[in-house]
Amino acid sequence: MSHVEDNQVNELPLLAENYPLSIEQRESYQRDGHIVLRGVASDAEIASYEPIITDWVKSLNEQDKPLEQRDTYGKAFIQISNLWEKSEEIQRFVFAKRFAQIAADLMGVDGVRIYHDQALFKEPHGGHTPWHQDQNFWPLDTDKTITMWMPLVPISEEVGSMTFASESHLIGYINRLLISDESHRTLAGYIEGKGFKTVSHGAMQAGDATFHAGWTLHSAPGNPTDTMRKVMTIIYYADGSRVAEPDSKARENDLKRWFPDMKPGDVAASVLNPLLYSRE
């Protein structure tokens, strides 16, 4: 971890205050598998953290090919994972009790652990993100998983939130396809065949957030603008969940990276997965 002066870290907003959810919001999330919540972080809170996150993404980004020379996945975004391990300042943001409590409240569980964070920066004129299910990557024996997706800059209508296939999380696992042109074609056909309603939450302010379940099918449009779409994501799962037997290369890789020294059947609680919120 970088050693920032303690007083520098302590001056950053703590993001601990509760963000109360209505019964309707909880029920809407449970039914649809996704929800948008406005003003989860304030303008002042985002202004404190955005430059720090942006600087770390710049310094850790190893993508040096021009957009036109990359594959579909490479065109979709610059992706930097587990920034909290690198920066005590970003750890304060990622470990925020407010975000974790929302995750627990939406899923209806007593506590949540972090799986990992990811900065997803879609470059100016960057490509679309194909349809996929996040949980294809995760060796977790639970459907109580959720991702917070928070823009750090205003996002216009033409870029918009991700697009979600409402109620698709209720199916659970659909197929093994990872993020690719093939997943986009196959899953678009599947969504149409099942008659799932597709929903984008439109323009978003910095500090708004969407939350979606691990099995919810989702995609994102490209970025036709001249500005970077800066988004921070945090993935949570219910405390007490167990590590699943990895049944794919992607899940084997995730087991090694995100659950060090753990094996299938263990309670999923490695040093990289601290408890971020508990009702007790």
PDB file of C-alpha atoms in Angstrom, residues 4-266:
ATOM      1  CA  VAL A   4      -0.123   8.590   2.396  1.00  0.00           C
ATOM      2  CA  GLU A   5       0.080  10.784   5.463  1.00  0.00           C
ATOM      3  CA  ASP A   6      -2.625   9.651   7.899  1.00  0.00           C
ATOM      4  CA  ASN A   7      -4.005  13.160   8.231  1.00  0.00           C
ATOM      5  CA  GLN A   8      -4.369  13.333   4.410  1.00  0.00           C
ATOM      6  CA  VAL A   9      -6.485  10.163   4.440  1.00  0.00           C
ATOM      7  CA  ASN A  10      -8.466  11.318   7.468  1.00  0.00           C
ATOM      8  CA  GLU A  11      -9.388  14.571   5.733  1.00  0.00           C
ATOM      9  CA  LEU A  12     -11.248  12.622   3.034  1.00  0.00           C
ATOM     10  CA  PRO A  13     -15.013  12.105   3.491  1.00  0.00           C
ATOM     11  CA  LEU A  14     -15.811   8.922   5.417  1.00  0.00           C
ATOM     12  CA  LEU A  15     -19.010   8.039   3.490  1.00  0.00           C
ATOM     13  CA  ALA A  16     -20.435   6.350   6.575  1.00  0.00           C
ATOM     14  CA  GLU A  17     -23.876   7.969   6.853  1.00  0.00           C
ATOM     15  CA  ASN A  18     -26.847   5.777   6.045  1.00  0.00           C
ATOM     16  CA  TYR A  19     -28.593   6.100   2.660  1.00  0.00           C
ATOM     17  CA  PRO A  20     -32.130   4.980   3.545  1.00  0.00           C
ATOM     18  CA  LEU A  21     -33.975   2.760   1.062  1.00  0.00           C
ATOM     19  CA  SER A  22     -37.748   2.497   0.751  1.00  0.00           C
ATOM     20  CA  ILE A  23     -39.545  -0.864   0.725  1.00  0.00           C
ATOM     21  CA  GLU A  24     -40.437  -0.110  -2.911  1.00  0.00           C
ATOM     22  CA  GLN A  25     -36.768   0.305  -3.849  1.00  0.00           C
ATOM     23  CA  ARG A  26     -35.814  -2.993  -2.200  1.00  0.00           C
ATOM     24  CA  GLU A  27     -38.714  -4.808  -3.857  1.00  0.00           C
ATOM     25  CA  SER A  28     -37.905  -3.251  -7.232  1.00  0.00           C
ATOM     26  CA  TYR A  29     -34.297  -4.470  -7.005  1.00  0.00           C
ATOM     27  CA  GLN A  30     -35.361  -7.980  -5.937  1.00  0.00           C
ATOM     28  CA  ARG A  31     -37.850  -8.166  -8.815  1.00  0.00           C
ATOM     29  CA  ASP A  32     -35.781  -6.622 -11.630  1.00  0.00           C
ATOM     30  CA  GLY A  33     -32.212  -7.467 -10.586  1.00  0.00           C
ATOM     31  CA  HIS A  34     -31.101  -3.838 -10.956  1.00  0.00           C
ATOM     32  CA  ILE A  35     -31.883  -0.345  -9.697  1.00  0.00           C
ATOM     33  CA  VAL A  36     -30.609   3.225 -10.030  1.00  0.00           C
ATOM     34  CA  LEU A  37     -30.152   5.295  -6.858  1.00  0.00           C
ATOM     35  CA  ARG A  38     -29.526   9.026  -7.183  1.00  0.00           C
ATOM     36  CA  GLY A  39     -27.058  10.969  -5.052  1.00  0.00           C
ATOM     37  CA  VAL A  40     -25.466   7.986  -3.313  1.00  0.00           C
ATOM     38  CA  ALA A  41     -22.356  10.166  -3.009  1.00  0.00           C
ATOM     39  CA  SER A  42     -22.492  13.977  -2.956  1.00  0.00           C
ATOM     40  CA  ASP A  43     -20.738  16.330  -5.376  1.00  0.00           C
ATOM     41  CA  ALA A  44     -18.252  17.244  -2.652  1.00  0.00           C
ATOM     42  CA  GLU A  45     -17.510  13.597  -1.851  1.00  0.00           C
ATOM     43  CA  ILE A  46     -16.928  12.759  -5.517  1.00  0.00           C
ATOM     44  CA  ALA A  47     -14.758  15.874  -5.953  1.00  0.00           C
ATOM     45  CA  SER A  48     -12.520  14.575  -3.143  1.00  0.00           C
ATOM     46  CA  TYR A  49     -12.035  11.094  -4.585  1.00  0.00           C
ATOM     47  CA  GLU A  50     -12.284  11.397  -8.386  1.00  0.00           C
ATOM     48  CA  PRO A  51      -8.841  12.979  -8.938  1.00  0.00           C
ATOM     49  CA  ILE A  52      -7.188  10.344  -6.718  1.00  0.00           C
ATOM     50  CA  ILE A  53      -8.867   7.441  -8.538  1.00  0.00           C
ATOM     51  CA  THR A  54      -8.096   9.009 -11.944  1.00  0.00           C
ATOM     52  CA  ASP A  55      -4.396   9.439 -11.070  1.00  0.00           C
ATOM     53  CA  TRP A  56      -4.111   5.780 -10.010  1.00  0.00           C
ATOM     54  CA  VAL A  57      -5.899   4.553 -13.145  1.00  0.00           C
ATOM     55  CA  LYS A  58      -3.510   6.618 -15.293  1.00  0.00           C
ATOM     56  CA  SER A  59      -0.440   5.284 -13.492  1.00  0.00           C
ATOM     57  CA  LEU A  60      -1.560   1.629 -13.587  1.00  0.00           C
ATOM     58  CA  ASN A  61      -3.017   1.545 -17.110  1.00  0.00           C
ATOM     59  CA  GLU A  62      -0.870  -0.683 -19.331  1.00  0.00           C
ATOM     60  CA  GLN A  63      -3.087  -0.426 -22.433  1.00  0.00           C
ATOM     61  CA  ASP A  64      -0.887   1.189 -25.087  1.00  0.00           C
ATOM     62  CA  LYS A  65      -2.534   0.035 -28.351  1.00  0.00           C
ATOM     63  CA  PRO A  66      -4.725   2.522 -30.205  1.00  0.00           C
ATOM     64  CA  LEU A  67      -8.458   1.702 -29.974  1.00  0.00           C
ATOM     65  CA  GLU A  68      -8.709   0.473 -33.565  1.00  0.00           C
ATOM     66  CA  GLN A  69      -6.045  -2.204 -32.944  1.00  0.00           C
ATOM     67  CA  ARG A  70      -7.808  -3.765 -29.937  1.00  0.00           C
ATOM     68  CA  ASP A  71     -10.370  -6.562 -29.731  1.00  0.00           C
ATOM     69  CA  THR A  72     -13.969  -5.895 -28.605  1.00  0.00           C
ATOM     70  CA  TYR A  73     -13.127  -6.384 -24.925  1.00  0.00           C
ATOM     71  CA  GLY A  74     -10.083  -4.103 -25.196  1.00  0.00           C
ATOM     72  CA  LYS A  75     -12.138  -1.368 -26.861  1.00  0.00           C
ATOM     73  CA  ALA A  76     -14.790  -1.501 -24.112  1.00  0.00           C
ATOM     74  CA  PHE A  77     -12.806   0.055 -21.269  1.00  0.00           C
ATOM     75  CA  ILE A  78      -9.589   0.538 -19.334  1.00  0.00           C
ATOM     76  CA  GLN A  79     -10.035  -1.846 -16.394  1.00  0.00           C
ATOM     77  CA  ILE A  80      -7.998  -1.592 -13.182  1.00  0.00           C
ATOM     78  CA  SER A  81      -8.863  -3.920 -10.288  1.00  0.00           C
ATOM     79  CA  ASN A  82      -8.421  -3.737  -6.523  1.00  0.00           C
ATOM     80  CA  LEU A  83      -7.279  -0.161  -6.294  1.00  0.00           C
ATOM     81  CA  TRP A  84      -7.939  -0.380  -2.546  1.00  0.00           C
ATOM     82  CA  GLU A  85      -4.824  -2.534  -2.177  1.00  0.00           C
ATOM     83  CA  LYS A  86      -2.689   0.194  -3.749  1.00  0.00           C
ATOM     84  CA  SER A  87      -4.016   3.315  -2.059  1.00  0.00           C
ATOM     85  CA  GLU A  88      -5.175   3.996   1.491  1.00  0.00           C
ATOM     86  CA  GLU A  89      -7.158   6.945   0.143  1.00  0.00           C
ATOM     87  CA  ILE A  90      -9.063   4.781  -2.345  1.00  0.00           C
ATOM     88  CA  GLN A  91      -9.523   2.124   0.336  1.00  0.00           C
ATOM     89  CA  ARG A  92     -11.491   4.683   2.341  1.00  0.00           C
ATOM     90  CA  PHE A  93     -13.857   5.097  -0.643  1.00  0.00           C
ATOM     91  CA  VAL A  94     -14.132   1.402  -1.531  1.00  0.00           C
ATOM     92  CA  PHE A  95     -14.702   0.311   2.086  1.00  0.00           C
ATOM     93  CA  ALA A  96     -17.408   2.960   2.613  1.00  0.00           C
ATOM     94  CA  LYS A  97     -20.043   1.732   5.051  1.00  0.00           C
ATOM     95  CA  ARG A  98     -22.761   3.664   3.171  1.00  0.00           C
ATOM     96  CA  PHE A  99     -22.212   1.721  -0.062  1.00  0.00           C
ATOM     97  CA  ALA A 100     -21.906  -1.632   1.707  1.00  0.00           C
ATOM     98  CA  GLN A 101     -25.091  -1.067   3.715  1.00  0.00           C
ATOM     99  CA  ILE A 102     -27.033  -0.312   0.511  1.00  0.00           C
ATOM    100  CA  ALA A 103     -25.702  -3.572  -0.961  1.00  0.00           C
ATOM    101  CA  ALA A 104     -26.811  -5.520   2.138  1.00  0.00           C
ATOM    102  CA  ASP A 105     -30.218  -3.798   2.244  1.00  0.00           C
ATOM    103  CA  LEU A 106     -30.966  -4.445  -1.441  1.00  0.00           C
ATOM    104  CA  MET A 107     -30.016  -8.128  -1.165  1.00  0.00           C
ATOM    105  CA  GLY A 108     -31.803  -8.508   2.181  1.00  0.00           C
ATOM    106  CA  VAL A 109     -28.760  -9.956   3.982  1.00  0.00           C
ATOM    107  CA  ASP A 110     -27.204  -9.189   7.385  1.00  0.00           C
ATOM    108  CA  GLY A 111     -23.673  -8.462   6.190  1.00  0.00           C
ATOM    109  CA  VAL A 112     -21.519  -8.097   3.075  1.00  0.00           C
ATOM    110  CA  ARG A 113     -17.894  -8.688   2.188  1.00  0.00           C
ATOM    111  CA  ILE A 114     -16.025  -7.131  -0.710  1.00  0.00           C
ATOM    112  CA  TYR A 115     -15.155  -9.337  -3.662  1.00  0.00           C
ATOM    113  CA  HIS A 116     -13.139  -6.656  -5.410  1.00  0.00           C
ATOM    114  CA  ASP A 117     -13.294  -3.151  -6.850  1.00  0.00           C
ATOM    115  CA  GLN A 118     -12.750  -2.172 -10.474  1.00  0.00           C
ATOM    116  CA  ALA A 119     -12.240   1.171 -12.146  1.00  0.00           C
ATOM    117  CA  LEU A 120     -13.876   0.966 -15.597  1.00  0.00           C
ATOM    118  CA  PHE A 121     -12.897   3.970 -17.698  1.00  0.00           C
ATOM    119  CA  LYS A 122     -14.477   3.976 -21.182  1.00  0.00           C
ATOM    120  CA  GLU A 123     -12.287   6.116 -23.424  1.00  0.00           C
ATOM    121  CA  PRO A 124     -13.614   8.774 -25.813  1.00  0.00           C
ATOM    122  CA  HIS A 125     -15.090   6.835 -28.781  1.00  0.00           C
ATOM    123  CA  GLY A 126     -14.505   3.561 -26.931  1.00  0.00           C
ATOM    124  CA  GLY A 127     -16.549   0.525 -27.930  1.00  0.00           C
ATOM    125  CA  HIS A 128     -19.659  -1.084 -26.460  1.00  0.00           C
ATOM    126  CA  THR A 129     -19.566  -3.627 -23.632  1.00  0.00           C
ATOM    127  CA  PRO A 130     -21.219  -6.850 -24.891  1.00  0.00           C
ATOM    128  CA  TRP A 131     -24.054  -8.620 -23.055  1.00  0.00           C
ATOM    129  CA  HIS A 132     -22.774 -10.820 -20.230  1.00  0.00           C
ATOM    130  CA  GLN A 133     -23.356 -12.134 -16.712  1.00  0.00           C
ATOM    131  CA  ASP A 134     -20.724 -11.098 -14.149  1.00  0.00           C
ATOM    132  CA  GLN A 135     -21.101 -14.183 -12.024  1.00  0.00           C
ATOM    133  CA  ASN A 136     -19.684 -16.397 -14.802  1.00  0.00           C
ATOM    134  CA  PHE A 137     -16.309 -15.205 -13.476  1.00  0.00           C
ATOM    135  CA  TRP A 138     -16.919 -15.688  -9.754  1.00  0.00           C
ATOM    136  CA  PRO A 139     -16.344 -18.958  -7.841  1.00  0.00           C
ATOM    137  CA  LEU A 140     -19.036 -18.173  -5.259  1.00  0.00           C
ATOM    138  CA  ASP A 141     -21.690 -20.629  -4.103  1.00  0.00           C
ATOM    139  CA  THR A 142     -24.448 -18.017  -3.687  1.00  0.00           C
ATOM    140  CA  ASP A 143     -26.761 -15.827  -5.744  1.00  0.00           C
ATOM    141  CA  LYS A 144     -26.423 -13.049  -3.141  1.00  0.00           C
ATOM    142  CA  THR A 145     -23.922 -10.964  -5.109  1.00  0.00           C
ATOM    143  CA  ILE A 146     -24.244  -7.347  -6.213  1.00  0.00           C
ATOM    144  CA  THR A 147     -22.215  -4.708  -8.047  1.00  0.00           C
ATOM    145  CA  MET A 148     -22.316  -0.981  -7.405  1.00  0.00           C
ATOM    146  CA  TRP A 149     -21.528   1.011 -10.586  1.00  0.00           C
ATOM    147  CA  MET A 150     -20.868   4.688  -9.832  1.00  0.00           C
ATOM    148  CA  PRO A 151     -19.879   7.366 -12.351  1.00  0.00           C
ATOM    149  CA  LEU A 152     -17.233   9.800 -11.114  1.00  0.00           C
ATOM    150  CA  VAL A 153     -18.202  12.314 -13.834  1.00  0.00           C
ATOM    151  CA  PRO A 154     -21.615  13.268 -15.262  1.00  0.00           C
ATOM    152  CA  ILE A 155     -22.750  10.813 -17.948  1.00  0.00           C
ATOM    153  CA  SER A 156     -24.927  12.125 -20.764  1.00  0.00           C
ATOM    154  CA  GLU A 157     -28.030  10.400 -22.119  1.00  0.00           C
ATOM    155  CA  GLU A 158     -26.127   9.180 -25.205  1.00  0.00           C
ATOM    156  CA  VAL A 159     -23.600   7.317 -23.027  1.00  0.00           C
ATOM    157  CA  GLY A 160     -26.092   6.472 -20.318  1.00  0.00           C
ATOM    158  CA  SER A 161     -26.068   3.825 -17.637  1.00  0.00           C
ATOM    159  CA  MET A 162     -25.579   0.189 -18.503  1.00  0.00           C
ATOM    160  CA  THR A 163     -28.551  -1.581 -20.102  1.00  0.00           C
ATOM    161  CA  PHE A 164     -30.078  -4.358 -18.011  1.00  0.00           C
ATOM    162  CA  ALA A 165     -32.347  -7.275 -18.912  1.00  0.00           C
ATOM    163  CA  SER A 166     -34.941  -7.041 -16.134  1.00  0.00           C
ATOM    164  CA  GLU A 167     -35.693 -10.295 -14.245  1.00  0.00           C
ATOM    165  CA  SER A 168     -32.872 -12.186 -16.038  1.00  0.00           C
ATOM    166  CA  HIS A 169     -31.158 -12.746 -12.655  1.00  0.00           C
ATOM    167  CA  LEU A 170     -34.042 -15.034 -11.665  1.00  0.00           C
ATOM    168  CA  ILE A 171     -32.841 -17.581 -14.259  1.00  0.00           C
ATOM    169  CA  GLY A 172     -29.368 -17.755 -12.678  1.00  0.00           C
ATOM    170  CA  TYR A 173     -26.623 -19.287 -14.810  1.00  0.00           C
ATOM    171  CA  ILE A 174     -27.406 -19.096 -18.554  1.00  0.00           C
ATOM    172  CA  ASN A 175     -24.206 -20.105 -20.335  1.00  0.00           C
ATOM    173  CA  ARG A 176     -20.427 -19.963 -20.009  1.00  0.00           C
ATOM    174  CA  LEU A 177     -19.882 -17.180 -22.531  1.00  0.00           C
ATOM    175  CA  LEU A 178     -17.458 -14.498 -21.366  1.00  0.00           C
ATOM    176  CA  ILE A 179     -17.529 -10.907 -22.642  1.00  0.00           C
ATOM    177  CA  SER A 180     -17.151 -11.096 -26.437  1.00  0.00           C
ATOM    178  CA  ASP A 181     -18.869 -10.509 -29.793  1.00  0.00           C
ATOM    179  CA  GLU A 182     -20.215 -14.053 -29.472  1.00  0.00           C
ATOM    180  CA  SER A 183     -21.720 -13.381 -26.018  1.00  0.00           C
ATOM    181  CA  HIS A 184     -23.350 -10.224 -27.395  1.00  0.00           C
ATOM    182  CA  ARG A 185     -25.009 -11.997 -30.337  1.00  0.00           C
ATOM    183  CA  THR A 186     -26.053 -15.123 -28.435  1.00  0.00           C
ATOM    184  CA  LEU A 187     -27.365 -13.350 -25.345  1.00  0.00           C
ATOM    185  CA  ALA A 188     -29.176 -10.648 -27.365  1.00  0.00           C
ATOM    186  CA  GLY A 189     -31.048 -13.494 -29.087  1.00  0.00           C
ATOM    187  CA  TYR A 190     -31.725 -15.139 -25.730  1.00  0.00           C
ATOM    188  CA  ILE A 191     -33.103 -11.888 -24.238  1.00  0.00           C
ATOM    189  CA  GLU A 192     -35.389 -11.405 -27.228  1.00  0.00           C
ATOM    190  CA  GLY A 193     -36.557 -15.023 -27.108  1.00  0.00           C
ATOM    191  CA  LYS A 194     -37.378 -14.812 -23.402  1.00  0.00           C
ATOM    192  CA  GLY A 195     -39.080 -11.442 -23.811  1.00  0.00           C
ATOM    193  CA  PHE A 196     -37.002  -9.756 -21.095  1.00  0.00           C
ATOM    194  CA  LYS A 197     -37.525  -6.003 -20.894  1.00  0.00           C
ATOM    195  CA  THR A 198     -34.260  -4.110 -21.436  1.00  0.00           C
ATOM    196  CA  VAL A 199     -33.788  -0.946 -19.374  1.00  0.00           C
ATOM    197  CA  SER A 200     -31.187   1.815 -19.346  1.00  0.00           C
ATOM    198  CA  HIS A 201     -31.336   4.319 -16.496  1.00  0.00           C
ATOM    199  CA  GLY A 202     -30.274   7.113 -18.864  1.00  0.00           C
ATOM    200  CA  ALA A 203     -28.153  10.096 -17.925  1.00  0.00           C
ATOM    201  CA  MET A 204     -26.417   9.917 -14.547  1.00  0.00           C
ATOM    202  CA  GLN A 205     -24.768  12.506 -12.343  1.00  0.00           C
ATOM    203  CA  ALA A 206     -21.434  11.852 -10.654  1.00  0.00           C
ATOM    204  CA  GLY A 207     -22.306  10.066  -7.401  1.00  0.00           C
ATOM    205  CA  ASP A 208     -25.477   8.407  -8.716  1.00  0.00           C
ATOM    206  CA  ALA A 209     -25.161   4.616  -8.785  1.00  0.00           C
ATOM    207  CA  THR A 210     -26.719   1.555 -10.298  1.00  0.00           C
ATOM    208  CA  PHE A 211     -26.713  -1.731  -8.394  1.00  0.00           C
ATOM    209  CA  HIS A 212     -27.206  -5.051 -10.198  1.00  0.00           C
ATOM    210  CA  ALA A 213     -27.213  -8.714  -9.240  1.00  0.00           C
ATOM    211  CA  GLY A 214     -24.388 -11.025 -10.301  1.00  0.00           C
ATOM    212  CA  TRP A 215     -26.646 -12.995 -12.663  1.00  0.00           C
ATOM    213  CA  THR A 216     -28.389  -9.962 -14.233  1.00  0.00           C
ATOM    214  CA  LEU A 217     -27.648  -9.779 -17.953  1.00  0.00           C
ATOM    215  CA  HIS A 218     -26.274  -6.372 -18.871  1.00  0.00           C
ATOM    216  CA  SER A 219     -24.396  -4.493 -21.571  1.00  0.00           C
ATOM    217  CA  ALA A 220     -23.267  -0.906 -22.141  1.00  0.00           C
ATOM    218  CA  PRO A 221     -23.216   1.312 -25.225  1.00  0.00           C
ATOM    219  CA  GLY A 222     -20.009   2.746 -26.634  1.00  0.00           C
ATOM    220  CA  ASN A 223     -18.837   6.232 -25.757  1.00  0.00           C
ATOM    221  CA  PRO A 224     -19.522   8.555 -28.729  1.00  0.00           C
ATOM    222  CA  THR A 225     -18.325  11.636 -26.795  1.00  0.00           C
ATOM    223  CA  ASP A 226     -14.898  13.256 -26.512  1.00  0.00           C
ATOM    224  CA  THR A 227     -14.720  12.763 -22.739  1.00  0.00           C
ATOM    225  CA  MET A 228     -13.679   9.771 -20.642  1.00  0.00           C
ATOM    226  CA  ARG A 229     -16.547   7.866 -18.966  1.00  0.00           C
ATOM    227  CA  LYS A 230     -15.030   7.364 -15.516  1.00  0.00           C
ATOM    228  CA  VAL A 231     -16.795   4.725 -13.426  1.00  0.00           C
ATOM    229  CA  MET A 232     -15.858   3.029 -10.156  1.00  0.00           C
ATOM    230  CA  THR A 233     -17.408  -0.336  -9.338  1.00  0.00           C
ATOM    231  CA  ILE A 234     -17.462  -2.369  -6.131  1.00  0.00           C
ATOM    232  CA  ILE A 235     -18.629  -5.991  -5.982  1.00  0.00           C
ATOM    233  CA  TYR A 236     -20.098  -7.387  -2.748  1.00  0.00           C
ATOM    234  CA  TYR A 237     -21.402 -10.762  -1.641  1.00  0.00           C
ATOM    235  CA  ALA A 238     -23.318 -11.972   1.411  1.00  0.00           C
ATOM    236  CA  ASP A 239     -21.193 -12.688   4.469  1.00  0.00           C
ATOM    237  CA  GLY A 240     -21.119 -16.444   5.140  1.00  0.00           C
ATOM    238  CA  SER A 241     -21.064 -17.434   1.444  1.00  0.00           C
ATOM    239  CA  ARG A 242     -18.768 -20.293   0.463  1.00  0.00           C
ATOM    240  CA  VAL A 243     -16.169 -20.728  -2.253  1.00  0.00           C
ATOM    241  CA  ALA A 244     -17.574 -22.808  -5.143  1.00  0.00           C
ATOM    242  CA  GLU A 245     -15.709 -25.504  -7.072  1.00  0.00           C
ATOM    243  CA  PRO A 246     -14.394 -23.591 -10.108  1.00  0.00           C
ATOM    244  CA  ASP A 247     -15.955 -25.092 -13.259  1.00  0.00           C
ATOM    245  CA  SER A 248     -14.156 -22.885 -15.794  1.00  0.00           C
ATOM    246  CA  LYS A 249     -10.765 -21.318 -16.421  1.00  0.00           C
ATOM    247  CA  ALA A 250     -12.205 -17.869 -15.605  1.00  0.00           C
ATOM    248  CA  ARG A 251     -13.379 -19.060 -12.183  1.00  0.00           C
ATOM    249  CA  GLU A 252     -10.092 -20.883 -11.526  1.00  0.00           C
ATOM    250  CA  ASN A 253      -8.248 -17.619 -12.208  1.00  0.00           C
ATOM    251  CA  ASP A 254     -10.604 -15.666  -9.952  1.00  0.00           C
ATOM    252  CA  LEU A 255     -10.225 -18.221  -7.156  1.00  0.00           C
ATOM    253  CA  LYS A 256      -6.431 -17.764  -7.222  1.00  0.00           C
ATOM    254  CA  ARG A 257      -6.607 -13.969  -7.434  1.00  0.00           C
ATOM    255  CA  TRP A 258      -9.485 -13.022  -5.117  1.00  0.00           C
ATOM    256  CA  PHE A 259      -9.558 -15.899  -2.605  1.00  0.00           C
ATOM    257  CA  PRO A 260      -5.866 -16.528  -1.896  1.00  0.00           C
ATOM    258  CA  ASP A 261      -5.178 -19.658   0.198  1.00  0.00           C
ATOM    259  CA  MET A 262      -8.831 -20.724   0.038  1.00  0.00           C
ATOM    260  CA  LYS A 263     -10.345 -23.877  -1.424  1.00  0.00           C
ATOM    261  CA  PRO A 264     -13.844 -24.918  -2.532  1.00  0.00           C
ATOM    262  CA  GLY A 265     -16.200 -25.333   0.416  1.00  0.00           C
ATOM    263  CA  ASP A 266     -14.362 -22.796   2.597  1.00  0.00           C
TER     264      ASP A 266
END
